[in-house]
């Protein structure tokens, strides 16, 4: 491909971040969360990079889990939302996959399996997130039902925090969940990246780091680098044209930017069809050949503009880092009113990907 845009993935950075989390976690085991194609980093590449470090992997789609098994991944794999129908429940047994049970329907699907190949089940409890899971008052009955199924082996009780990354914290949910967890006698899995870094009492037996693996912060008041993480994803593209503006000249659709002075701008081969946020504000940070600058005007489908007025050396062929080690993805996300999670997972397949090992 000749279009000058690329997504670079640093597998050493992912390994570094996993070890950083391991040093901060009290959990006996860590299951690396690699859902959504490992947050855009490549599910197979990421799993292979962590194969000698992670105790297991957690994801959503059974197709990805099967790909991992076929790629030689032997660690436990947990489907965070469990099976979506009876056929998936059967496939979980075939491929030695564990996963959540958050409804009676899933229990019924799992019950059709064989006692010779029991599925390891994580009982999902709704402690206040109110998405998936049995209510706390249903926990004991749900666990008893699971234990009565020959095709099922309950191993873990899990919940998910709604505000581990915010000042509100997790105390309320943890206080609700803890008695049910203790009564179950199962391994406890509750802590995501934010809880692993900020709420040690919740670490339990199995931690499930996600966003922090990829070098981004789960918190709104710090970047991943400020926490000690290394960004694993770099999105960059080259300047393909240069324009000279006079005062009152407009840039891009909708005349969202009007020059107040003479300016020099570069047109970059990246747009919202590549996954860069269309709603990014004027001045969203970029780095041009390593020098700080910002966007100008509205992002279009295939291009965006950056300010070169203070960068006389920059021109056609100059590389523009849109996020990565020089441009924290958290800052780009804030300028677009979103989260780094969304930016990572939204990079489109048409962007060439390079994994560095």
PDB file of C-alpha atoms in Angstrom, residues 34 45 65 94 121 142 150 241 280 302 350:
ATOM      1  CA  UNK A  34      -7.798  -8.612  24.796  1.00  0.00           C
ATOM      2  CA  UNK A  45      -0.087 -10.764  18.298  1.00  0.00           C
ATOM      3  CA  UNK A  65     -10.918 -17.393  21.249  1.00  0.00           C
ATOM      4  CA  UNK A  94     -14.810 -28.160  22.474  1.00  0.00           C
ATOM      5  CA  UNK A 121     -17.843 -20.920  34.620  1.00  0.00           C
ATOM      6  CA  UNK A 142     -27.524 -19.161  40.943  1.00  0.00           C
ATOM      7  CA  UNK A 150     -22.562 -31.985  35.593  1.00  0.00           C
ATOM      8  CA  UNK A 241       0.408  18.869   0.486  1.00  0.00           C
ATOM      9  CA  UNK A 280     -11.489  16.654  17.300  1.00  0.00           C
ATOM     10  CA  UNK A 302      -9.361  11.053   4.239  1.00  0.00           C
ATOM     11  CA  UNK A 350      -7.633   0.145   5.779  1.00  0.00           C
TER      12      UNK A 350
END
